[in-house]
Coordinates of N, CA and C in Angstrom, one line a residue:
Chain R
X49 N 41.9 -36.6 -14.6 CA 41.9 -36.5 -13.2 C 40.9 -35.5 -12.7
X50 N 40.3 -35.5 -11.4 CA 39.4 -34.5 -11.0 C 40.3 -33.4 -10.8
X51 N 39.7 -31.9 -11.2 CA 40.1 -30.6 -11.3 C 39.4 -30.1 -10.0
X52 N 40.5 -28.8 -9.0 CA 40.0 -28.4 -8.5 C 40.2 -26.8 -8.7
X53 N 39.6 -25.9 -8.6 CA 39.9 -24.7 -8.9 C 39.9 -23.3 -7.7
X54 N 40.2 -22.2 -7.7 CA 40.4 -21.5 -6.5 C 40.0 -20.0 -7.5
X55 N 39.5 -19.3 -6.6 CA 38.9 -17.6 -7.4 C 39.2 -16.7 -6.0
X56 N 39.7 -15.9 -6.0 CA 40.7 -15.4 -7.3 C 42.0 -16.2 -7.4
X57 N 42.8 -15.9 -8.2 CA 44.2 -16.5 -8.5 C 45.1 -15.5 -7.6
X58 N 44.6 -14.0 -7.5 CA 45.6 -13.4 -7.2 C 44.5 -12.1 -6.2
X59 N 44.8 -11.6 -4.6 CA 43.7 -10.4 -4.5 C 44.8 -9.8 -3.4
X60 N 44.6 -8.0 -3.8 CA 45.5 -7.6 -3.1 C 44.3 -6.5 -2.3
X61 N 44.8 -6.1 -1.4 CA 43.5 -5.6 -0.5 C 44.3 -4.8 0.8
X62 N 43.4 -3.9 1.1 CA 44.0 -2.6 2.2 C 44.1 -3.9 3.0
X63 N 45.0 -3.3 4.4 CA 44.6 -3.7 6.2 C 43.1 -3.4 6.4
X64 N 42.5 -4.1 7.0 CA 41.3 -3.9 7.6 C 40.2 -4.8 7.3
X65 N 40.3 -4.9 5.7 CA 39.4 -5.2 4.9 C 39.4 -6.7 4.9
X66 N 38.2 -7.3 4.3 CA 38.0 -9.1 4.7 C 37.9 -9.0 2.9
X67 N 38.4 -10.5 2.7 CA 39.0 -11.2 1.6 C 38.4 -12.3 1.6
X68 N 37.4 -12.9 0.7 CA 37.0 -14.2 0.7 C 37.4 -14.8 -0.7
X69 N 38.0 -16.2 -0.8 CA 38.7 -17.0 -1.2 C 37.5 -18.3 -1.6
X70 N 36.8 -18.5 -3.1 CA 36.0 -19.8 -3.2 C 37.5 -20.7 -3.6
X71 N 36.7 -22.0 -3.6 CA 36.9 -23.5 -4.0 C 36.4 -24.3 -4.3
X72 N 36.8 -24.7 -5.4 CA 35.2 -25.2 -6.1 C 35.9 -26.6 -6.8
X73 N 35.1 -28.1 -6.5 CA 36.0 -29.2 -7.0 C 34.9 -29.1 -8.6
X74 N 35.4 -29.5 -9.4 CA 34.8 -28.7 -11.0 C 33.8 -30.0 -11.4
X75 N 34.6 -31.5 -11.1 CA 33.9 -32.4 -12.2 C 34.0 -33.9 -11.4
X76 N 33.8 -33.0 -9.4 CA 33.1 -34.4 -8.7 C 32.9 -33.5 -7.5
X77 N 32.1 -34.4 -7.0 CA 31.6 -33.8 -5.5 C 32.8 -34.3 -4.2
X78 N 32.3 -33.0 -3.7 CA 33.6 -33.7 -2.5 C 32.8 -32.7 -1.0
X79 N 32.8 -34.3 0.1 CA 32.0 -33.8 1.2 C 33.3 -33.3 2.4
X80 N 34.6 -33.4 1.8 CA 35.5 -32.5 2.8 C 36.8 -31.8 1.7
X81 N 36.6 -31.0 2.4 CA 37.9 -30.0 1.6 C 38.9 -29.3 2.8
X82 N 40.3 -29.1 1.9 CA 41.0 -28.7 3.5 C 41.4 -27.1 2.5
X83 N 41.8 -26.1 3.7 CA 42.5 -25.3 3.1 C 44.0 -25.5 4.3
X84 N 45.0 -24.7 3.1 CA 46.1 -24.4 3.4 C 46.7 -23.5 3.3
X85 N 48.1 -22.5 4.4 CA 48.9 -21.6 3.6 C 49.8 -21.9 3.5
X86 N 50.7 -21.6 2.8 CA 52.3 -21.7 2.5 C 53.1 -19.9 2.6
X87 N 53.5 -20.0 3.1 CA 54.5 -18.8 3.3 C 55.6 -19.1 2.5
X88 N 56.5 -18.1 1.9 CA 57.3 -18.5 1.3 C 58.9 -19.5 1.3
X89 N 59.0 -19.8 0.4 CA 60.2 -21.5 0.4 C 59.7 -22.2 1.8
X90 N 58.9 -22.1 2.0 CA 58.0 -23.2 3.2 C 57.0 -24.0 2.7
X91 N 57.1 -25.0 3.3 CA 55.6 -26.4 3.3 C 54.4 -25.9 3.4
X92 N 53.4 -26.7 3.1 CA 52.1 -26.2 3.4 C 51.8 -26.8 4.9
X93 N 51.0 -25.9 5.7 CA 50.4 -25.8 6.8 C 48.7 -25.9 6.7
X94 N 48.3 -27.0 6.9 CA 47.0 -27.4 7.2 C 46.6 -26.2 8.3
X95 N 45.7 -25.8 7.5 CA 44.5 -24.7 8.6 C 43.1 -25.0 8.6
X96 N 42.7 -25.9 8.3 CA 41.3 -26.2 8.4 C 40.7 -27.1 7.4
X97 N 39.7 -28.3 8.1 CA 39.1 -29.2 7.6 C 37.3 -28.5 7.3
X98 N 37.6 -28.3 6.0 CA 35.9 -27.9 5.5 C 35.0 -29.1 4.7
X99 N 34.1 -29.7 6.1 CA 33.0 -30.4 5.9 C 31.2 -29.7 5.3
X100 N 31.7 -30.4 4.3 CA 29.8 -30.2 4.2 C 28.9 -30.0 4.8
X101 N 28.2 -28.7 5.0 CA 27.0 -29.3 6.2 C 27.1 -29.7 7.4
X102 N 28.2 -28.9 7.7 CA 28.8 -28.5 9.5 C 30.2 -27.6 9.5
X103 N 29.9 -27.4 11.0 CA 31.0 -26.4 11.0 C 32.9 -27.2 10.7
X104 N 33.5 -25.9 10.6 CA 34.7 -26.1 9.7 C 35.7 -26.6 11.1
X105 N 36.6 -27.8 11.2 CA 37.7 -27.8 12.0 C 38.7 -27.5 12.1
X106 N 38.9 -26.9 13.1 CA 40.4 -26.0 12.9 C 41.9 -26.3 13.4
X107 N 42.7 -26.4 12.9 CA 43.8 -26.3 13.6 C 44.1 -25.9 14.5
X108 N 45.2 -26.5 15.6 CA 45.6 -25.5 16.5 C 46.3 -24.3 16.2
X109 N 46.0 -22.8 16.6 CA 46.4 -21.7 16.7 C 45.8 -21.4 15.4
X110 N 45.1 -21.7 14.5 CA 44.0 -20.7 13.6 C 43.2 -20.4 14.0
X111 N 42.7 -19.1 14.2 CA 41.7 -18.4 14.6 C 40.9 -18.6 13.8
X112 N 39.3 -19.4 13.8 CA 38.3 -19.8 13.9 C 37.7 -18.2 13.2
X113 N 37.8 -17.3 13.9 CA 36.9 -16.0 14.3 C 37.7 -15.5 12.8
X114 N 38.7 -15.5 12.7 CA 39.8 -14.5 11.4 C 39.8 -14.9 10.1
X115 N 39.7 -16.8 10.1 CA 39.7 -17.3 8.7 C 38.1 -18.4 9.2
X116 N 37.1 -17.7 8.3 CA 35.7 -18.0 8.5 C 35.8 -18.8 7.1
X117 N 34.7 -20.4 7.5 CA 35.1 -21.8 6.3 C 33.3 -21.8 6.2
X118 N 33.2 -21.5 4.8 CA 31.5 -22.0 5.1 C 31.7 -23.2 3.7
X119 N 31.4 -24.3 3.6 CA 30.9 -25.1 3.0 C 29.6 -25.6 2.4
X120 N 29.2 -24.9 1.7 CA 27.7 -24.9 1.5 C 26.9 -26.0 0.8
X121 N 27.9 -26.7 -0.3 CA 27.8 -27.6 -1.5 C 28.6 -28.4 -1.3
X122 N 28.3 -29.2 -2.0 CA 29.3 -30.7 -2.5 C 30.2 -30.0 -3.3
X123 N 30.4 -28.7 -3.9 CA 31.5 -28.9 -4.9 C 32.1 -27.3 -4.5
X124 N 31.5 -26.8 -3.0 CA 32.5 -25.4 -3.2 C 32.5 -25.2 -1.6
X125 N 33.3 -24.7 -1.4 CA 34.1 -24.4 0.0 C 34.7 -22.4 -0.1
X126 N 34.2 -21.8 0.8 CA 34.9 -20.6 1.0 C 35.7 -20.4 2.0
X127 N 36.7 -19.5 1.7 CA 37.6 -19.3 3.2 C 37.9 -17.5 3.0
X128 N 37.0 -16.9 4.7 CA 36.9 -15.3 4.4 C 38.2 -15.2 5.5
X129 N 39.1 -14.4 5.3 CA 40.1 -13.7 5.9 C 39.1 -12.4 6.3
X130 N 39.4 -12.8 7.5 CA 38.5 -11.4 8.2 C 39.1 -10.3 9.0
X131 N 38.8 -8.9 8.2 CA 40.0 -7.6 8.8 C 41.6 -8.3 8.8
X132 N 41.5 -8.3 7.6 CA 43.1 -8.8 7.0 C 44.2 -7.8 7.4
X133 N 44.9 -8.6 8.0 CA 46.6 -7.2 8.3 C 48.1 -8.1 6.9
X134 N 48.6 -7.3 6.8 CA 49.9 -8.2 6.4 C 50.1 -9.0 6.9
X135 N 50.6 -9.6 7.9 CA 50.9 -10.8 8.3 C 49.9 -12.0 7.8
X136 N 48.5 -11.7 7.4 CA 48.1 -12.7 7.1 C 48.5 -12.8 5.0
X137 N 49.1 -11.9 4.6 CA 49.7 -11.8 3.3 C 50.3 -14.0 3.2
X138 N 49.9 -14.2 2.2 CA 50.4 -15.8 2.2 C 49.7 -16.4 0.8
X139 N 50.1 -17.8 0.4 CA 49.7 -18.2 -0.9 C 48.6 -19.2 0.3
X140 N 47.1 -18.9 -0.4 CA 46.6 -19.8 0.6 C 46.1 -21.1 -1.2
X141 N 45.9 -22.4 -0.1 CA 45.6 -23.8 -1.4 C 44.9 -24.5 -0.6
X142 N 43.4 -24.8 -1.7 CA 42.4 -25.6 -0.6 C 42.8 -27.3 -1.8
X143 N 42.1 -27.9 -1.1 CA 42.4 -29.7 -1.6 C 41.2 -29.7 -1.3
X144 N 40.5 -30.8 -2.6 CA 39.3 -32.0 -2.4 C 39.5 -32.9 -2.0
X145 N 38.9 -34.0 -1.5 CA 38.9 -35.7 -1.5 C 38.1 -35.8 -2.6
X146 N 38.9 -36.5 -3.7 CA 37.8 -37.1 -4.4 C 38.2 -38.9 -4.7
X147 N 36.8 -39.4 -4.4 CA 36.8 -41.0 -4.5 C 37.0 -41.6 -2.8
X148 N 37.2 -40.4 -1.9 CA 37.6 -40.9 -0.5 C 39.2 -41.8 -0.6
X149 N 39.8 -41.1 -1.6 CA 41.1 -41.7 -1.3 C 42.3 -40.7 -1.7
X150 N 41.9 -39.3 -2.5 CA 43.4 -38.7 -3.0 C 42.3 -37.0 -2.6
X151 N 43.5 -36.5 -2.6 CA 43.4 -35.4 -2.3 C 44.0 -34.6 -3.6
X152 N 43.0 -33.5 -4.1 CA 43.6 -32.7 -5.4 C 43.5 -31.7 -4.9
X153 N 44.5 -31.0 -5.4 CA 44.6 -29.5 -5.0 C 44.0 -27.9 -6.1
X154 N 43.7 -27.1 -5.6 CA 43.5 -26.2 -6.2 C 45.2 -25.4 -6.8
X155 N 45.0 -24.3 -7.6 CA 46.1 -23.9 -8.1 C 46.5 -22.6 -6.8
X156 N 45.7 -22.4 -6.2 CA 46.2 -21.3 -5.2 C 45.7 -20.0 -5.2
X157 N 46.0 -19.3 -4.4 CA 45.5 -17.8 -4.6 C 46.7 -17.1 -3.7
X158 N 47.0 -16.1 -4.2 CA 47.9 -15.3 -3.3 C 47.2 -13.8 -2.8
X159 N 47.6 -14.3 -1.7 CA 47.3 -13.0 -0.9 C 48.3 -11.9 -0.3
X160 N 47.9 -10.7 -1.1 CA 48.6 -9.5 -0.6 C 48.1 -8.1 0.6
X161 N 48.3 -8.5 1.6 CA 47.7 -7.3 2.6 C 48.5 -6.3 3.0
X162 N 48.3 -4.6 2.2 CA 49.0 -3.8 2.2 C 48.8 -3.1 3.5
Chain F
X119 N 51.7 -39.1 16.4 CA 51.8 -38.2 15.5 C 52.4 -38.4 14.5
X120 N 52.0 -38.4 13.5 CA 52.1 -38.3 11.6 C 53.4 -37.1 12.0
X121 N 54.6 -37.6 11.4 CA 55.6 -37.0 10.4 C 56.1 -37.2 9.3
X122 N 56.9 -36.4 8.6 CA 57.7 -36.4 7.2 C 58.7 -35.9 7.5
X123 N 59.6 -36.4 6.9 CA 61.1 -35.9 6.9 C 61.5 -36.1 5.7
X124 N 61.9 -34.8 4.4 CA 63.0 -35.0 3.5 C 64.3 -34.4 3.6
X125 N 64.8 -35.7 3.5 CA 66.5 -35.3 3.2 C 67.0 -34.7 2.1
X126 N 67.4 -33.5 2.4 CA 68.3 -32.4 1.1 C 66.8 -31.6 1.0
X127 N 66.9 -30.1 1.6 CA 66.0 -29.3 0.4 C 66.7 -28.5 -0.5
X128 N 67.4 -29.1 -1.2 CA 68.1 -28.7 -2.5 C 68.7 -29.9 -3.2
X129 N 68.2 -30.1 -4.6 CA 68.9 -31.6 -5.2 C 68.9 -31.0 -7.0
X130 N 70.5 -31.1 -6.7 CA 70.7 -30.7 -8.3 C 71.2 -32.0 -9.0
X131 N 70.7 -31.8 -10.4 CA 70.7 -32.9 -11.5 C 71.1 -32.3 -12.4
X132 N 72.2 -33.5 -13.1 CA 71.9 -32.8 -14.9 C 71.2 -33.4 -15.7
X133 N 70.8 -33.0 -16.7 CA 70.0 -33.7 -17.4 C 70.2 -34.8 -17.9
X134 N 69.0 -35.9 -17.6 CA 69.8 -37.2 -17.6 C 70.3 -38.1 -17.3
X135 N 70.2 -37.5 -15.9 CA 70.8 -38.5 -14.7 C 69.6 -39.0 -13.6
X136 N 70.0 -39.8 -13.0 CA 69.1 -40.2 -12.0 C 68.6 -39.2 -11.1
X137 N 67.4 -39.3 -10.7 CA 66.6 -38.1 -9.8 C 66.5 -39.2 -8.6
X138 N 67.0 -38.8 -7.1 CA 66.4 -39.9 -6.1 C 65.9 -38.2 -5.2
X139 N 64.8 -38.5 -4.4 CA 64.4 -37.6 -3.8 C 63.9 -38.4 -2.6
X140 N 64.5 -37.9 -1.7 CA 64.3 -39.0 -0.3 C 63.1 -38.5 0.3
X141 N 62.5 -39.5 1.2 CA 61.4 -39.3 2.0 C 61.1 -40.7 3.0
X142 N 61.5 -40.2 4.7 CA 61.0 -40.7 5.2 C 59.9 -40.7 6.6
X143 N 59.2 -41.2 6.8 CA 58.1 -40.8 7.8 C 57.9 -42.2 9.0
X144 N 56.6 -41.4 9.3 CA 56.9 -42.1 10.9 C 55.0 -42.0 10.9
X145 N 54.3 -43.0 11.2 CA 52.7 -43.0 11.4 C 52.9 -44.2 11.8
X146 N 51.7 -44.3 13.2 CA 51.5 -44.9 14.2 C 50.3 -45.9 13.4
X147 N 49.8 -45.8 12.5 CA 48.8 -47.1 11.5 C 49.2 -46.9 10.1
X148 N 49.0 -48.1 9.4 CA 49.4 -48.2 7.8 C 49.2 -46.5 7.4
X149 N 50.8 -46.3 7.0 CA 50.2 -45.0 5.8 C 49.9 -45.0 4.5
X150 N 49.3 -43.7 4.1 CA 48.9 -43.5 2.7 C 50.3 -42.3 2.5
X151 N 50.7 -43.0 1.7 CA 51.9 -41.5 1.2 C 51.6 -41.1 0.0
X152 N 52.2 -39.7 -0.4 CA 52.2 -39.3 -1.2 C 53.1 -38.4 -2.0
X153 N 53.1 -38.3 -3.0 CA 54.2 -37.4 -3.4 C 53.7 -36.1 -4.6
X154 N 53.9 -34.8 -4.1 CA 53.1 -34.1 -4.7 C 54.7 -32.7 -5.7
X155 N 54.2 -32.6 -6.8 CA 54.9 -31.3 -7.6 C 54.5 -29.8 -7.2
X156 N 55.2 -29.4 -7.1 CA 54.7 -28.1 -7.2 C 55.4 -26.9 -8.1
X157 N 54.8 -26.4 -9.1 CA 55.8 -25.7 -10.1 C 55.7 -24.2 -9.2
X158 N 56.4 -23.1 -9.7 CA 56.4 -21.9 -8.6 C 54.8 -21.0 -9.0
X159 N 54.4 -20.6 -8.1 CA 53.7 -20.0 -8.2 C 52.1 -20.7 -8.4
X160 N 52.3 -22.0 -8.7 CA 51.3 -23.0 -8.7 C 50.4 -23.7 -7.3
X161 N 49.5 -24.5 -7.4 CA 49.0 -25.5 -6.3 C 49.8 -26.4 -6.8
X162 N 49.3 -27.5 -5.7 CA 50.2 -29.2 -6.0 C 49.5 -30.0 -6.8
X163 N 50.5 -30.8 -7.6 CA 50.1 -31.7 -8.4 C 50.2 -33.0 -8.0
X164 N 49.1 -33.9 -8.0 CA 49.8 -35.3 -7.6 C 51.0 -36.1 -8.3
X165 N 51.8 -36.7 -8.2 CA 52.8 -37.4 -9.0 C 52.4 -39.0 -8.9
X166 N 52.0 -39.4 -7.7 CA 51.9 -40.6 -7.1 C 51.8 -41.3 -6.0
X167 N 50.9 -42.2 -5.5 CA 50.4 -42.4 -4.0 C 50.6 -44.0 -3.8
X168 N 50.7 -44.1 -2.6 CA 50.6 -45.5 -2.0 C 49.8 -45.9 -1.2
X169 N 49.0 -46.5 -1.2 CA 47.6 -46.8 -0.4 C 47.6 -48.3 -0.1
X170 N 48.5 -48.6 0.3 CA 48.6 -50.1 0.7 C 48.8 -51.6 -0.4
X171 N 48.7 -50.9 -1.9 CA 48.7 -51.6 -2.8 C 50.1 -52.3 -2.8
X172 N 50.0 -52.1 -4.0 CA 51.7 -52.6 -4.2 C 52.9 -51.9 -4.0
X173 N 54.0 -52.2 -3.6 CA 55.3 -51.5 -3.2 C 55.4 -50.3 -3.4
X174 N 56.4 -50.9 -5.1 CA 56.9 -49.9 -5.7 C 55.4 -49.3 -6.9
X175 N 55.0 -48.5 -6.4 CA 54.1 -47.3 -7.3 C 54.6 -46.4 -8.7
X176 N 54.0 -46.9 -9.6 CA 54.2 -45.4 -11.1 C 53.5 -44.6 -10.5
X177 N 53.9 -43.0 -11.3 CA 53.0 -42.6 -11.4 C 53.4 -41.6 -12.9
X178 N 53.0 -40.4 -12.8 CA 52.7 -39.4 -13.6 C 54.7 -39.1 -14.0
X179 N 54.6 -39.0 -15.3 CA 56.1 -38.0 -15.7 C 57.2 -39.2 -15.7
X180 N 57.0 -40.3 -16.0 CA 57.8 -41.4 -15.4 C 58.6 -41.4 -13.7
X181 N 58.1 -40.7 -12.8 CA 58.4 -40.9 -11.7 C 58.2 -41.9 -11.2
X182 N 58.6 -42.9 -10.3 CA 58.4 -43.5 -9.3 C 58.4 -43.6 -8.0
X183 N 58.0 -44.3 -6.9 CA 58.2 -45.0 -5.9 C 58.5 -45.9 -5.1
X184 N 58.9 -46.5 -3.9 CA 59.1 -47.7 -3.7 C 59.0 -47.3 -2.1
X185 N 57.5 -48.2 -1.5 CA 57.1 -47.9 0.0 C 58.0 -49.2 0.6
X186 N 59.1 -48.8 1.6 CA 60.2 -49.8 2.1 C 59.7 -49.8 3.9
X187 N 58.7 -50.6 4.2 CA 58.4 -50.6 5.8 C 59.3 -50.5 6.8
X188 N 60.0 -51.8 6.4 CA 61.8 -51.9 6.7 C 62.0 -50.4 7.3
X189 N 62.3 -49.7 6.4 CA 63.1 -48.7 6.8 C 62.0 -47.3 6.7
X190 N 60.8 -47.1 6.6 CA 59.7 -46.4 6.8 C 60.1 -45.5 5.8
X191 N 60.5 -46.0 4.8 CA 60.9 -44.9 3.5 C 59.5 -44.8 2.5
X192 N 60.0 -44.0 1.6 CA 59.1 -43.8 0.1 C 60.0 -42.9 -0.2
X193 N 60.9 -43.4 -1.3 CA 61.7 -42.3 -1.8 C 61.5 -42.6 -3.2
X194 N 61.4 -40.9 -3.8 CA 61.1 -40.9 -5.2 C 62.4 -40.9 -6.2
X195 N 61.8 -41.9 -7.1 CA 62.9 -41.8 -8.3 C 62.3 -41.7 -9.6
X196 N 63.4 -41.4 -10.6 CA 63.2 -41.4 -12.1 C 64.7 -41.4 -12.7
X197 N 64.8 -42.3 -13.3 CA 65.9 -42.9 -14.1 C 66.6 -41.5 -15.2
X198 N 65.5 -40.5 -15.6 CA 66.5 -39.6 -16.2 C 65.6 -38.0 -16.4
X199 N 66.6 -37.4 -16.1 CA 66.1 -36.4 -15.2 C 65.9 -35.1 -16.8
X200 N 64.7 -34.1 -16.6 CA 64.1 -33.5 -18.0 C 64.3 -32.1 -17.2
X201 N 64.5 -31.3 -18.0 CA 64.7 -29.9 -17.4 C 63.4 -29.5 -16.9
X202 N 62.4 -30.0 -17.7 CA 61.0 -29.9 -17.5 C 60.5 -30.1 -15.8
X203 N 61.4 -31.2 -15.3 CA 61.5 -31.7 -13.8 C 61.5 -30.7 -12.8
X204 N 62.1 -29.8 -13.1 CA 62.6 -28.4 -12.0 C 61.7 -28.1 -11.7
X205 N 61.4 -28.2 -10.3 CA 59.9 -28.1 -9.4 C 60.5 -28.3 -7.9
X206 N 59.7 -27.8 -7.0 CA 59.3 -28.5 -5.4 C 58.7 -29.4 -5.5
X207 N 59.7 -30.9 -4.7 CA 58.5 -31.8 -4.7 C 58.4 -31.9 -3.4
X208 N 56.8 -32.2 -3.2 CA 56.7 -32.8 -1.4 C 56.0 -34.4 -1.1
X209 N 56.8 -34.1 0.0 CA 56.4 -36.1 0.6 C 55.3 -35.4 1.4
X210 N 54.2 -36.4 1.8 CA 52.6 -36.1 2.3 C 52.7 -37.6 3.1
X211 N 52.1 -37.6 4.1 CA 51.6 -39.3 5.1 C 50.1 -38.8 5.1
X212 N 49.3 -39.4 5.4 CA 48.4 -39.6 5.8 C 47.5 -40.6 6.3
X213 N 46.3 -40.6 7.5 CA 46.1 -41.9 7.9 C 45.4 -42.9 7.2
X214 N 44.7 -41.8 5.9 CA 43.8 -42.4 4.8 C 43.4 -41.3 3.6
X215 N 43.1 -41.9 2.9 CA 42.6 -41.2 1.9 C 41.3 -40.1 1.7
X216 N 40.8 -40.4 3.2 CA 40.1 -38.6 3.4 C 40.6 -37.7 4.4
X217 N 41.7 -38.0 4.8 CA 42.2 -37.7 6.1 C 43.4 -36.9 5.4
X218 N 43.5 -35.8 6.3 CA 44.5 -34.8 6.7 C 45.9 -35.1 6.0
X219 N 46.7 -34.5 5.2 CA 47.8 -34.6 4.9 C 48.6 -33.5 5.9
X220 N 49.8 -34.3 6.4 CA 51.0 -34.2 7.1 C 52.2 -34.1 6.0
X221 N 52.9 -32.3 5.7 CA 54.0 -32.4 4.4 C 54.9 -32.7 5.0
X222 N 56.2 -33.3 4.1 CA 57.6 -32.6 4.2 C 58.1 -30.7 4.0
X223 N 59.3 -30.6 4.3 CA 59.2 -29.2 4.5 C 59.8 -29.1 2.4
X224 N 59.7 -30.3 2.0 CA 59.7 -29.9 0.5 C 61.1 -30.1 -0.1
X225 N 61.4 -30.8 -1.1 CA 63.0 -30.6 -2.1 C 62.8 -29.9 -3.3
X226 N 63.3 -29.2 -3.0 CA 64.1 -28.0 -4.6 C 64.9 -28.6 -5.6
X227 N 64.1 -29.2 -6.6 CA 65.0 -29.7 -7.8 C 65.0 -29.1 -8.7
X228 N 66.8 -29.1 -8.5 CA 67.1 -28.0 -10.1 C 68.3 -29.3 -11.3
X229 N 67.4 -28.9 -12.2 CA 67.9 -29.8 -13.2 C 69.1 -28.8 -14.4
X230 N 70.4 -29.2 -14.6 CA 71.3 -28.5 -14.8 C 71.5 -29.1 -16.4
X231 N 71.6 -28.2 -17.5 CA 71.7 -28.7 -18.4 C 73.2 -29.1 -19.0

């Protein structure tokens, strides 16, 4: 099945500081990727659709300006947490489309903002 | 508006018994559903999807499916339940297969030996 992968696995980082999160689909191209958070014993929460070669769409009430999506390739998608506080502390998980019909997920990355 | 609704987020088994894990939703055009694993500390795994094909869907781990219009279900089953099983699973709608997934808030399955 197509692999998708996420770097780092794990990043713990002062308040203040910005945290960038890649996504990379390993062994197919994918022209949309979504990222997600999950807070804990909670569902994931769609936070943004990362298109190829345009700007990223956002959810309501994601700040656009805090979690920055650049898309640069067919196979990698970043997502920068910008001047990170705790509250943005969360397991974030981006998804491929691959074949235009399933969605694979990356394994996650957790985020720690002391 | 695309919703999900699972019933029970907590479903205990013992080994070997029937797994049913409910899921039902509500989309205003044909959905794509889905049903996704998640072990702790992991991303999601697909288990199995419905894309308009046939009903009842296999998928992965001997889990199954069964998309019931009737009653706007997709509830997952598996005939006998592996300790291995103990995971969050989630129900997913969507309007298509590049489109936006809509979760359930997730079931907690603990498999009791």
């Amino acid at each position: 099945g197509a692999v998708v992968s996420q770097h780092p696995s794990w990043v713990i980082c002062k308040s203040g500081t910005s945290v960038k999160i890649e996504c990379r689909s390993l062994d197919f191209q994918a022209t949309t990727m979504f990222w997600y958070r999950q807070f804990p014993k909670q569902s994931l929460m769609l936070m943004a659709t990362s298109n190829e070669g345009s700007k990223a769409t956002y959810e309501q009430g994601v700040e656009k300006d805090k979690f920055l999506i650049n898309h640069a390739s067919l196979t990698l998608s970043t997502l920068t947490v910008t001047s990170a506080h705790p509250e943005d502390s969360s397991f974030y998980i981006c998804s491929a489309i691959f074949n235009k019909e399933t969605q694979y997920f990356g394994p996650g990355t957790r985020l720690l903002v002391l | 508006a695309q919703s999900v609704t699972q019933l029970g987020s907590h479903v205990s088994v013992s080994e070997g018994a029937l797994v049913l894990l409910r899921c039902n939703y509500s989309s205003s055009v044909p959905p794509y559903l889905f049903w996704y694993v998640q072990y702790p500390n992991q991303g999601l795994q697909l288990l199995l999807k419905y894309t308009s094909a046939a009903t009842l869907v296999k998928g992965i781990n001997g889990f199954e499916a069964e998309f019931k219009k009737s009653e706007t279900s997709f509830h997952l089953t598996k005939p006998s339940a592996h300790m291995s099983d103990a995971a969050e699973y989630f129900c997913a709608v969507s309007d298509g297969g590049s489109e936006k997934l809509v979760f359930g808030k997730g079931t907690k399955l603990t498999v009791n030996p």
